[in-house]
Short mmCIF file of C-alpha atoms in Angstrom, two decimals:
data_model
loop_
_atom_site.label_atom_id
_atom_site.label_comp_id
_atom_site.label_asym_id
_atom_site.label_seq_id
_atom_site.Cartn_x
_atom_site.Cartn_y
_atom_site.Cartn_z
CA MET A 1 0.00 0.00 0.00
CA LYS A 2 1.35 3.42 -0.85
CA GLN A 3 2.11 5.65 2.14
CA SER A 4 0.19 8.58 0.64
CA LYS A 5 -2.93 6.48 0.35
CA TRP A 6 -2.56 5.34 3.92
CA LYS A 7 -2.33 8.92 5.14
CA ARG A 8 -5.37 9.93 3.14
CA GLY A 9 -7.24 6.98 4.63
CA ILE A 10 -6.30 8.16 8.12
CA ALA A 11 -7.47 11.66 7.29
CA LEU A 12 -10.84 10.35 6.20
CA VAL A 13 -11.28 8.60 9.52
CA LEU A 14 -10.24 11.61 11.56
CA ALA A 15 -12.60 13.74 9.53
CA GLY A 16 -15.47 11.73 10.91
CA ALA A 17 -16.35 9.78 7.81
CA MET A 18 -16.65 6.56 9.74
CA THR A 19 -19.92 5.16 10.96
CA ALA A 20 -20.32 3.08 14.08
CA SER A 21 -20.96 -0.63 14.31
CA LEU A 22 -24.45 -2.08 14.82
CA ALA A 23 -23.02 -4.68 17.11
CA GLY A 24 -21.91 -4.16 20.70
CA CYS A 25 -18.75 -2.14 21.28
CA MET A 26 -15.59 -3.56 22.77
CA PRO A 27 -13.32 -1.86 25.32
CA THR A 28 -10.36 -0.18 23.67
CA GLN A 29 -6.85 -1.26 24.63
CA LYS A 30 -3.51 -0.36 23.13
CA VAL A 31 -2.09 -3.75 24.04
CA GLU A 32 -4.40 -6.72 24.07
CA THR A 33 -4.05 -10.25 25.32
CA THR A 34 -6.69 -12.84 24.64
CA ALA A 35 -6.85 -16.36 25.97
CA ALA A 36 -8.40 -18.73 23.52
CA PRO A 37 -11.81 -19.82 24.78
CA GLY A 38 -11.97 -23.49 25.62
CA SER A 39 -8.20 -23.89 25.26
CA ALA A 40 -6.32 -26.23 27.55
CA GLN A 41 -5.45 -23.98 30.47
CA GLY A 42 -6.31 -26.32 33.28
CA ASN A 43 -10.00 -26.24 32.41
CA GLU A 44 -10.53 -29.98 32.33
CA SER A 45 -7.78 -31.21 34.63
CA ALA A 46 -8.67 -28.92 37.51
CA GLY A 47 -12.42 -29.40 37.17
CA PRO A 48 -15.00 -26.80 38.15
CA ALA A 49 -14.82 -25.27 41.61
CA LYS A 50 -17.43 -26.31 44.13
CA ALA A 51 -20.15 -23.95 45.27
CA GLU A 52 -19.02 -21.81 48.19
CA GLY A 53 -22.31 -22.22 50.02
CA LEU A 54 -23.10 -18.50 49.96
CA THR A 55 -26.69 -17.47 50.65
CA VAL A 56 -28.57 -14.35 49.63
CA ASN A 57 -28.83 -11.81 52.44
CA THR A 58 -32.55 -11.12 52.85
CA LYS A 59 -32.32 -8.94 55.99
CA ASP A 60 -29.70 -6.21 55.79
CA PRO A 61 -30.01 -3.24 53.41
CA ILE A 62 -27.82 -3.92 50.38
CA THR A 63 -27.22 -1.96 47.18
CA ILE A 64 -25.82 -3.58 44.05
CA ARG A 65 -25.30 -2.13 40.57
CA MET A 66 -26.18 -3.58 37.16
CA ASN A 67 -24.66 -2.21 33.96
CA TRP A 68 -25.82 -2.82 30.38
CA TRP A 69 -26.24 -1.24 26.95
CA GLY A 70 -29.11 -1.42 24.50
CA GLY A 71 -32.11 0.32 23.00
CA ASP A 72 -35.28 1.59 24.64
CA SER A 73 -37.11 -1.76 24.58
CA ARG A 74 -34.21 -3.51 26.35
CA HIS A 75 -33.88 -0.71 28.88
CA GLN A 76 -37.57 -0.76 29.77
CA ALA A 77 -37.76 -4.55 30.06
CA THR A 78 -34.65 -4.70 32.25
CA LEU A 79 -35.92 -1.95 34.52
CA GLU A 80 -39.17 -3.88 34.96
CA GLY A 81 -37.16 -7.00 35.74
CA ILE A 82 -35.12 -5.14 38.34
CA LYS A 83 -38.30 -3.78 39.95
CA ALA A 84 -39.67 -7.32 40.26
CA PHE A 85 -36.36 -8.53 41.74
CA GLU A 86 -36.49 -5.77 44.34
CA ALA A 87 -40.04 -6.83 45.20
CA LYS A 88 -38.81 -10.37 45.80
CA TYR A 89 -35.84 -9.11 47.85
CA PRO A 90 -37.09 -5.91 49.54
CA ASN A 91 -33.78 -5.33 51.32
CA ILE A 92 -31.82 -5.24 48.05
CA LYS A 93 -31.73 -2.11 45.91
CA VAL A 94 -30.40 -2.37 42.35
CA GLU A 95 -28.89 0.74 40.80
CA ALA A 96 -29.38 0.57 37.03
CA GLU A 97 -26.61 1.88 34.76
CA TYR A 98 -27.51 1.80 31.08
CA GLU A 99 -27.06 3.62 27.79
CA SER A 100 -26.68 3.08 24.05
CA PHE A 101 -23.49 1.79 22.43
CA THR A 102 -22.01 5.25 21.91
CA GLY A 103 -19.40 5.95 24.55
CA HIS A 104 -20.23 2.78 26.47
CA GLU A 105 -16.99 0.97 25.78
CA GLU A 106 -14.83 3.64 27.36
CA LYS A 107 -16.89 3.55 30.55
CA VAL A 108 -16.72 -0.24 30.74
CA ALA A 109 -12.97 -0.23 30.19
CA LEU A 110 -12.36 2.41 32.86
CA ALA A 111 -14.63 0.71 35.40
CA LEU A 112 -12.99 -2.69 34.99
CA LYS A 113 -9.47 -1.30 35.08
CA SER A 114 -10.19 0.82 38.17
CA GLY A 115 -11.98 -1.95 40.07
CA ASN A 116 -15.20 0.07 40.13
CA ALA A 117 -17.31 -2.01 37.76
CA ALA A 118 -20.94 -2.79 38.52
CA ASP A 119 -21.76 -5.96 40.46
CA VAL A 120 -23.54 -7.44 37.43
CA ILE A 121 -22.12 -6.39 34.10
CA GLN A 122 -23.17 -7.04 30.51
CA LEU A 123 -20.19 -7.68 28.24
CA ASN A 124 -19.52 -8.35 24.60
CA MET A 125 -18.41 -11.91 23.89
CA ASP A 126 -14.68 -11.27 23.65
CA TRP A 127 -14.36 -8.58 26.31
CA VAL A 128 -14.22 -11.45 28.79
CA PHE A 129 -10.98 -12.82 27.37
CA ASN A 130 -9.41 -9.45 26.58
CA TYR A 131 -9.77 -8.27 30.16
CA SER A 132 -9.33 -11.59 31.88
CA PRO A 133 -7.07 -13.86 29.81
CA ASP A 134 -6.13 -15.87 32.89
CA GLY A 135 -9.53 -15.92 34.60
CA SER A 136 -8.57 -13.46 37.33
CA MET A 137 -10.90 -10.52 36.60
CA PHE A 138 -14.31 -12.13 37.11
CA TYR A 139 -15.89 -14.17 39.88
CA ASP A 140 -15.94 -17.90 39.26
CA LEU A 141 -19.63 -18.61 38.69
CA ASN A 142 -19.06 -22.25 39.56
CA LYS A 143 -18.68 -21.06 43.15
CA LEU A 144 -22.16 -19.54 42.93
CA SER A 145 -23.82 -22.61 41.43
CA ASP A 146 -26.08 -23.07 44.44
CA ILE A 147 -27.65 -19.71 43.48
CA ILE A 148 -27.29 -19.73 39.68
CA ASP A 149 -28.61 -22.94 38.11
CA LEU A 150 -25.79 -23.75 35.69
CA THR A 151 -27.57 -26.87 34.45
CA ALA A 152 -29.88 -24.56 32.47
CA TYR A 153 -27.01 -23.69 30.10
CA ASP A 154 -25.52 -25.83 27.35
CA LYS A 155 -22.20 -27.42 28.25
CA SER A 156 -20.66 -25.81 25.17
CA ASP A 157 -21.52 -22.38 26.59
CA ILE A 158 -20.08 -23.29 29.98
CA ASP A 159 -16.88 -24.60 28.38
CA TYR A 160 -16.47 -21.61 26.10
CA TYR A 161 -16.35 -19.12 28.98
CA THR A 162 -14.18 -21.26 31.25
CA THR A 163 -10.55 -20.17 31.58
CA ASN A 164 -8.13 -21.95 33.92
CA GLY A 165 -11.14 -23.68 35.43
CA VAL A 166 -12.90 -20.37 36.11
CA LEU A 167 -16.38 -19.89 34.65
CA GLN A 168 -16.15 -16.19 33.93
CA ALA A 169 -19.50 -15.43 32.26
CA LEU A 170 -22.80 -16.78 30.96
CA PRO A 171 -24.45 -15.91 27.63
CA ALA A 172 -27.76 -14.08 27.47
CA SER A 173 -28.40 -15.57 24.04
CA ASN A 174 -26.62 -16.92 20.99
CA THR A 175 -26.94 -14.89 17.84
CA GLY A 176 -26.01 -14.44 14.21
CA ARG A 177 -26.76 -11.97 11.45
CA VAL A 178 -29.81 -12.17 9.21
CA PHE A 179 -31.10 -10.28 6.19
CA PHE A 180 -33.84 -7.97 7.42
CA TRP A 181 -36.14 -6.13 5.01
CA ASN A 182 -38.57 -3.23 4.90
CA THR A 183 -41.17 -5.07 2.83
CA THR A 184 -43.30 -1.95 2.49
CA ARG A 185 -40.51 -0.22 0.59
CA LEU A 186 -39.73 -3.32 -1.47
CA LYS A 187 -43.37 -3.40 -2.61
CA ASP A 188 -43.21 0.30 -3.47
CA VAL A 189 -40.22 -0.38 -5.68
CA GLY A 190 -41.89 -3.46 -7.14
CA VAL A 191 -39.45 -6.16 -6.05
CA GLU A 192 -39.47 -9.26 -3.85
CA ILE A 193 -37.06 -10.22 -1.08
CA PRO A 194 -33.95 -11.52 -2.91
CA THR A 195 -32.72 -15.06 -2.27
CA THR A 196 -29.85 -15.24 -4.79
CA LEU A 197 -27.03 -12.93 -5.81
CA GLU A 198 -28.58 -12.25 -9.20
CA GLU A 199 -31.86 -11.34 -7.54
CA LEU A 200 -29.98 -9.01 -5.17
CA TYR A 201 -28.30 -7.24 -8.09
CA ALA A 202 -31.67 -6.92 -9.83
CA VAL A 203 -33.16 -5.35 -6.71
CA GLY A 204 -30.29 -2.86 -6.72
CA ASP A 205 -31.06 -1.96 -10.32
CA ALA A 206 -34.72 -1.42 -9.46
CA PHE A 207 -33.86 0.84 -6.53
CA ALA A 208 -31.49 2.85 -8.72
CA ALA A 209 -34.43 3.58 -11.03
CA TYR A 210 -36.88 4.33 -8.21
CA GLU A 211 -37.86 7.98 -7.75
CA ASP A 212 -34.68 10.10 -7.48
CA GLY A 213 -32.22 7.20 -7.12
CA THR A 214 -31.42 7.92 -3.47
CA TYR A 215 -33.07 4.74 -2.15
CA TYR A 216 -31.01 1.58 -1.52
CA PRO A 217 -31.90 -2.04 -0.72
CA LEU A 218 -29.28 -2.38 2.06
CA ILE A 219 -27.47 -0.14 4.50
CA LEU A 220 -24.06 -1.51 5.47
CA ASN A 221 -21.66 0.29 7.79
CA ALA A 222 -17.97 -0.58 7.75
CA LEU A 223 -18.14 -3.51 10.20
CA ASP A 224 -21.26 -4.82 8.46
CA ARG A 225 -19.33 -4.86 5.18
CA MET A 226 -16.52 -6.87 6.70
CA THR A 227 -18.97 -9.38 8.16
CA LEU A 228 -20.94 -9.67 4.93
CA MET A 229 -17.73 -10.10 2.94
CA VAL A 230 -16.83 -13.07 5.14
CA TYR A 231 -20.35 -14.45 4.59
CA TYR A 232 -19.80 -14.19 0.84
CA LEU A 233 -16.39 -15.87 0.95
CA GLN A 234 -17.62 -18.67 3.18
CA SER A 235 -20.53 -19.21 0.77
CA VAL A 236 -18.12 -19.51 -2.14
CA TYR A 237 -15.29 -21.48 -0.52
CA GLY A 238 -16.92 -23.26 2.43
CA LYS A 239 -14.06 -22.55 4.87
CA PRO A 240 -14.06 -21.06 8.36
CA TRP A 241 -12.52 -17.59 8.49
CA VAL A 242 -9.96 -18.67 11.11
CA ILE A 243 -8.89 -22.03 12.53
CA ASP A 244 -6.52 -22.23 15.52
CA ASN A 245 -5.50 -18.60 15.08
CA GLU A 246 -4.64 -19.10 11.40
CA LEU A 247 -6.43 -17.14 8.68
CA GLN A 248 -7.85 -19.63 6.18
CA TYR A 249 -8.25 -17.27 3.21
CA THR A 250 -5.58 -16.29 0.71
CA ARG A 251 -4.77 -12.80 -0.47
CA GLU A 252 -6.49 -13.55 -3.79
CA GLU A 253 -9.64 -14.74 -2.02
CA VAL A 254 -9.76 -11.68 0.24
CA LYS A 255 -9.26 -9.46 -2.81
CA GLU A 256 -12.19 -11.25 -4.45
CA GLY A 257 -14.36 -10.43 -1.44
CA LEU A 258 -13.34 -6.78 -1.54
CA ASP A 259 -14.06 -6.56 -5.27
CA TRP A 260 -17.50 -8.00 -4.54
CA LEU A 261 -18.20 -5.23 -2.02
CA THR A 262 -17.28 -2.68 -4.67
CA LYS A 263 -19.69 -4.41 -7.05
CA LEU A 264 -22.47 -3.99 -4.49
CA GLU A 265 -21.86 -0.24 -4.57
CA GLU A 266 -21.70 -0.18 -8.36
CA ARG A 267 -24.97 -2.13 -8.65
CA HIS A 268 -26.71 0.26 -6.24
CA VAL A 269 -27.25 -2.48 -3.64
CA ILE A 270 -25.50 -0.43 -0.92
CA PRO A 271 -24.59 3.27 -0.64
CA THR A 272 -20.96 4.31 -0.49
CA LEU A 273 -19.57 5.15 2.92
CA GLU A 274 -19.36 8.76 1.75
CA VAL A 275 -23.13 8.75 1.31
CA LEU A 276 -23.57 7.28 4.79
CA ALA A 277 -21.22 9.85 6.29
CA GLY A 278 -23.48 12.55 4.86
CA ASP A 279 -26.51 11.16 6.68
CA GLY A 280 -25.41 12.80 9.91
CA SER A 281 -26.07 9.88 12.26
CA GLU A 282 -23.65 7.18 13.39
CA LEU A 283 -26.47 4.84 14.47
CA VAL A 284 -28.91 3.32 11.99
CA ASP A 285 -31.93 3.53 14.30
CA THR A 286 -31.48 7.32 14.52
CA ASN A 287 -30.62 7.73 10.83
CA GLN A 288 -33.44 9.66 9.16
CA ARG A 289 -32.96 7.71 5.95
CA TRP A 290 -33.65 4.45 7.78
CA ILE A 291 -36.60 6.03 9.56
CA ASP A 292 -38.17 7.25 6.31
CA GLY A 293 -37.40 4.09 4.32
CA HIS A 294 -34.61 5.30 2.05
CA TYR A 295 -32.69 2.23 3.23
CA ALA A 296 -34.83 -0.90 2.91
CA GLY A 297 -32.75 -3.60 4.55
CA MET A 298 -29.73 -4.60 6.56
CA TYR A 299 -27.53 -7.56 7.48
CA ILE A 300 -28.00 -7.41 11.22
CA TRP A 301 -27.92 -9.37 14.48
CA ASP A 302 -31.10 -11.32 15.19
CA SER A 303 -31.10 -9.99 18.76
CA ASN A 304 -31.24 -6.33 17.62
CA LEU A 305 -34.25 -6.28 15.31
CA LYS A 306 -36.83 -4.66 17.57
CA LYS A 307 -35.20 -1.27 17.87
CA TYR A 308 -34.95 -0.92 14.09
CA VAL A 309 -38.63 -1.76 13.68
CA GLN A 310 -39.58 0.71 16.40
CA ALA A 311 -37.42 3.40 14.79
CA ALA A 312 -39.40 3.25 11.53
CA PRO A 313 -43.13 3.27 12.36
CA GLY A 314 -45.51 2.87 9.47
CA PHE A 315 -43.46 0.21 7.69
CA GLU A 316 -43.76 -3.56 7.66
CA PHE A 317 -40.61 -5.66 8.15
CA GLU A 318 -39.68 -9.27 7.51
CA VAL A 319 -36.72 -11.55 8.17
CA GLY A 320 -35.62 -12.84 4.78
CA ASP A 321 -34.11 -16.17 3.89
CA TYR A 322 -30.35 -16.28 3.63
CA ILE A 323 -29.14 -15.19 0.22
CA LYS A 324 -27.48 -18.02 -1.67
CA MET A 325 -24.09 -16.77 -2.82
CA GLY A 326 -22.33 -20.06 -3.55
CA ASP A 327 -22.43 -23.78 -2.89
CA TYR A 328 -22.01 -23.38 0.88
CA LYS A 329 -23.78 -21.69 3.78
CA GLY A 330 -21.94 -18.59 4.96
CA GLY A 331 -22.28 -16.68 8.20
CA MET A 332 -21.14 -17.11 11.80
CA THR A 333 -22.74 -17.32 15.24
CA LYS A 334 -21.65 -16.12 18.66
CA ALA A 335 -23.05 -15.15 22.04
CA SER A 336 -24.95 -11.89 21.58
CA MET A 337 -23.74 -10.71 24.96
CA VAL A 338 -22.76 -12.25 28.28
CA PHE A 339 -23.14 -11.42 31.96
CA ALA A 340 -20.38 -11.57 34.51
CA ILE A 341 -19.72 -10.63 38.12
CA PRO A 342 -16.42 -8.76 38.64
CA LYS A 343 -14.25 -10.01 41.49
CA SER A 344 -14.38 -6.50 42.92
CA THR A 345 -17.99 -7.04 44.01
CA GLN A 346 -18.78 -6.94 47.71
CA HIS A 347 -22.02 -8.85 47.16
CA PRO A 348 -21.42 -11.93 44.97
CA ALA A 349 -24.44 -13.86 46.28
CA GLU A 350 -26.86 -11.01 45.66
CA ALA A 351 -25.37 -10.36 42.21
CA ALA A 352 -25.78 -14.05 41.39
CA ALA A 353 -29.39 -13.93 42.59
CA LEU A 354 -30.09 -11.05 40.18
CA ILE A 355 -28.67 -13.00 37.21
CA GLN A 356 -30.65 -16.08 38.21
CA PHE A 357 -33.87 -14.10 38.63
CA LEU A 358 -33.66 -12.21 35.34
CA PHE A 359 -32.57 -15.10 33.13
CA GLY A 360 -33.41 -18.34 34.93
CA GLU A 361 -36.69 -17.72 36.75
CA PRO A 362 -40.05 -17.49 34.95
CA GLU A 363 -41.02 -14.11 36.42
CA GLY A 364 -37.83 -12.39 35.34
CA ALA A 365 -37.58 -14.15 31.98
CA LYS A 366 -41.15 -13.14 31.09
CA LEU A 367 -40.33 -9.51 31.77
CA LEU A 368 -37.11 -9.50 29.72
CA LYS A 369 -38.73 -11.58 26.95
CA ASP A 370 -36.53 -11.52 23.82
CA THR A 371 -34.97 -8.07 24.33
CA ARG A 372 -31.55 -9.73 24.41
CA GLY A 373 -32.38 -12.38 21.84
CA VAL A 374 -33.74 -15.87 22.33
CA PRO A 375 -32.58 -16.84 25.86
CA ALA A 376 -29.67 -19.24 26.22
CA ASN A 377 -30.99 -20.22 29.64
CA LYS A 378 -33.25 -23.22 29.04
CA ASN A 379 -35.49 -22.51 32.01
CA GLY A 380 -35.92 -18.90 30.98
CA LEU A 381 -36.71 -19.95 27.43
CA ALA A 382 -39.26 -22.51 28.58
CA ALA A 383 -41.20 -19.77 30.37
CA LEU A 384 -41.71 -17.71 27.22
CA ASP A 385 -44.25 -17.76 24.42
CA LEU A 386 -42.27 -16.52 21.42
CA SER A 387 -44.83 -17.46 18.80
CA ASP A 388 -45.21 -13.82 17.75
CA SER A 389 -41.55 -12.85 18.20
CA ILE A 390 -39.68 -11.60 15.14
CA THR A 391 -36.47 -12.21 17.09
CA ALA A 392 -37.38 -15.87 17.53
CA VAL A 393 -38.16 -16.18 13.81
CA ALA A 394 -34.77 -14.69 13.00
CA ASN A 395 -32.89 -16.84 15.51
CA LYS A 396 -34.50 -19.98 14.12
CA LYS A 397 -33.21 -19.07 10.65
CA VAL A 398 -29.74 -18.42 12.09
CA MET A 399 -29.52 -21.73 13.91
CA GLU A 400 -30.84 -23.74 10.98
CA TRP A 401 -28.51 -22.12 8.43
CA THR A 402 -25.25 -21.19 10.11
CA THR A 403 -22.46 -23.73 10.64
CA PHE A 404 -19.47 -21.44 11.36
CA LYS A 405 -18.65 -19.70 14.64
CA PHE A 406 -16.91 -16.39 15.26
CA ASP A 407 -13.33 -16.83 16.30
CA PRO A 408 -12.49 -14.69 19.38
CA VAL A 409 -10.01 -12.54 17.44
CA PHE A 410 -12.53 -11.44 14.80
CA GLU A 411 -13.99 -8.76 17.07
CA ARG A 412 -10.84 -7.57 18.75
CA SER A 413 -10.95 -3.84 19.34
CA ALA A 414 -7.87 -3.25 17.18
CA LEU A 415 -9.84 -4.73 14.27
CA LYS A 416 -13.49 -3.76 14.78
CA ASN A 417 -13.50 -0.45 16.65
CA PRO A 418 -14.15 2.83 14.81
CA ASP A 419 -10.40 3.43 14.60
CA GLY A 420 -9.63 -0.19 13.77
CA THR A 421 -8.50 -2.19 10.77
CA TYR A 422 -11.91 -3.07 9.35
CA TYR A 423 -13.01 0.54 9.35
CA MET A 424 -9.78 1.77 7.81
CA ALA A 425 -9.94 -0.89 5.11
CA MET A 426 -13.57 -0.29 4.18
CA GLN A 427 -13.11 3.48 4.20
CA MET A 428 -10.12 3.34 1.89
CA LEU A 429 -11.87 0.93 -0.47
CA SER A 430 -15.18 2.81 -0.62
CA TYR A 431 -13.56 6.24 -0.96
CA GLY A 432 -11.16 4.99 -3.62
CA GLU A 433 -8.12 5.78 -1.50
CA ASP A 434 -6.67 2.37 -2.34
CA ASP A 435 -7.61 -0.52 -4.60
CA SER A 436 -8.58 -4.03 -3.55
CA ASP A 437 -4.97 -5.24 -3.89
CA GLY A 438 -3.67 -2.75 -1.35
CA VAL A 439 -6.62 -3.12 0.98
CA ALA A 440 -6.29 -6.92 0.92
CA ASP A 441 -2.62 -6.64 1.92
CA TYR A 442 -3.52 -4.23 4.71
CA LEU A 443 -6.38 -6.36 6.03
CA ILE A 444 -4.42 -9.61 6.03
CA SER A 445 -1.36 -8.02 7.64
CA ASP A 446 -3.32 -6.51 10.53
CA ILE A 447 -5.48 -9.60 11.06
CA ASN A 448 -2.38 -11.77 11.21
CA LYS A 449 -0.83 -9.43 13.78
CA GLN A 450 -3.81 -9.96 16.05
CA LEU A 451 -3.77 -13.70 15.49
CA GLU A 452 -0.09 -13.80 16.43
CA LEU A 453 -0.84 -11.89 19.62
CA ALA A 454 -3.51 -14.44 20.47
CA LYS A 455 -1.08 -17.31 19.91
CA LYS A 456 1.39 -15.83 22.38
CA THR A 457 -1.15 -15.96 25.20
CA GLN A 458 -2.01 -19.64 24.76
#
């Protein structure tokens, strides 16, 4: 890559051209260490710790804090859940700390580093391993298993978040991305939900000819483009993105994926990132062009659909089938978010009781419903009627289609954050600051650097 192009790419980012991810943010670190989930670090040989025999204090006044991010529907449901918990335990007050994604990561990072994190904390999947590669940051939930019913979680989930024998977190739900469509706008344009690449290109052509040509079938921010590119490549080649901290795709294959993203812009399937930068909103649910239907679809997490529906009243939405892009099924799954108890807590039993109530008891589960996706807790899930849940419809499609899983390095902050590699790469490609050859070299080089860092911690 030419140095001048690199500098121009940096300038674009600093000028504010980037848009933020739809997925949860990750705490920023200059130096990162990540223990590989499920790797042999004493997990099996040591065995899980026994419950400590703690009991919930139901007499003395106690205050605990719970921290999370999300949209309005998640906030309201969680606040109702907390209110019900406080009714069950009148001596326990829960201070709620919540906000949207914007600015959240910095607060989480500072709180964990300073030892002032909330007693119950919602984390992105890989924050757990970035901040606690040896299992020392978070309370071992095995020791609280007489309060939290761990049998309600799949063994694979328990194993994934166990490091050096320490169960550091539990998933709220497991999630993947789906194609989500504003069917009202599709009907206006006169097209159906696409199920093949050729149909997708044809929809782009139809949108280009619709009214003033400023309507698009899909809105894709920089991270969305990276994730969809991997979906495309996995559909064509049938390989995981990473195995054992080794990138499985060649430079030529990555270049092919980047050229395909450029084709999506050229065929009017997605707007350029310059167009998105001109919209004036970093978040899709507050973007006026999503609200008024200029953008008619997205490739988005199944656990996040509600807020995008609520942001655009007057339109009908539908989860589409996965678009066939090759002989294989692309896409990856992961935990949508997890909950942990920092070791700094003074009230581990009461924090554990809150997690158990919200996710494992019928009363709490019914209040939270599917605001964090389809529950991973089997008892919580059994308490719900999700027959009219668009999230459940989407999750069913994810679980039936997707065979690949996110590797822990994919969402490292150095790669996915708004100053990270994916954003730089997609900005330079979309703005024409470098061609697919140079961007492929840049992407692969930075991804390999992060994979090498991960190897060193194993």
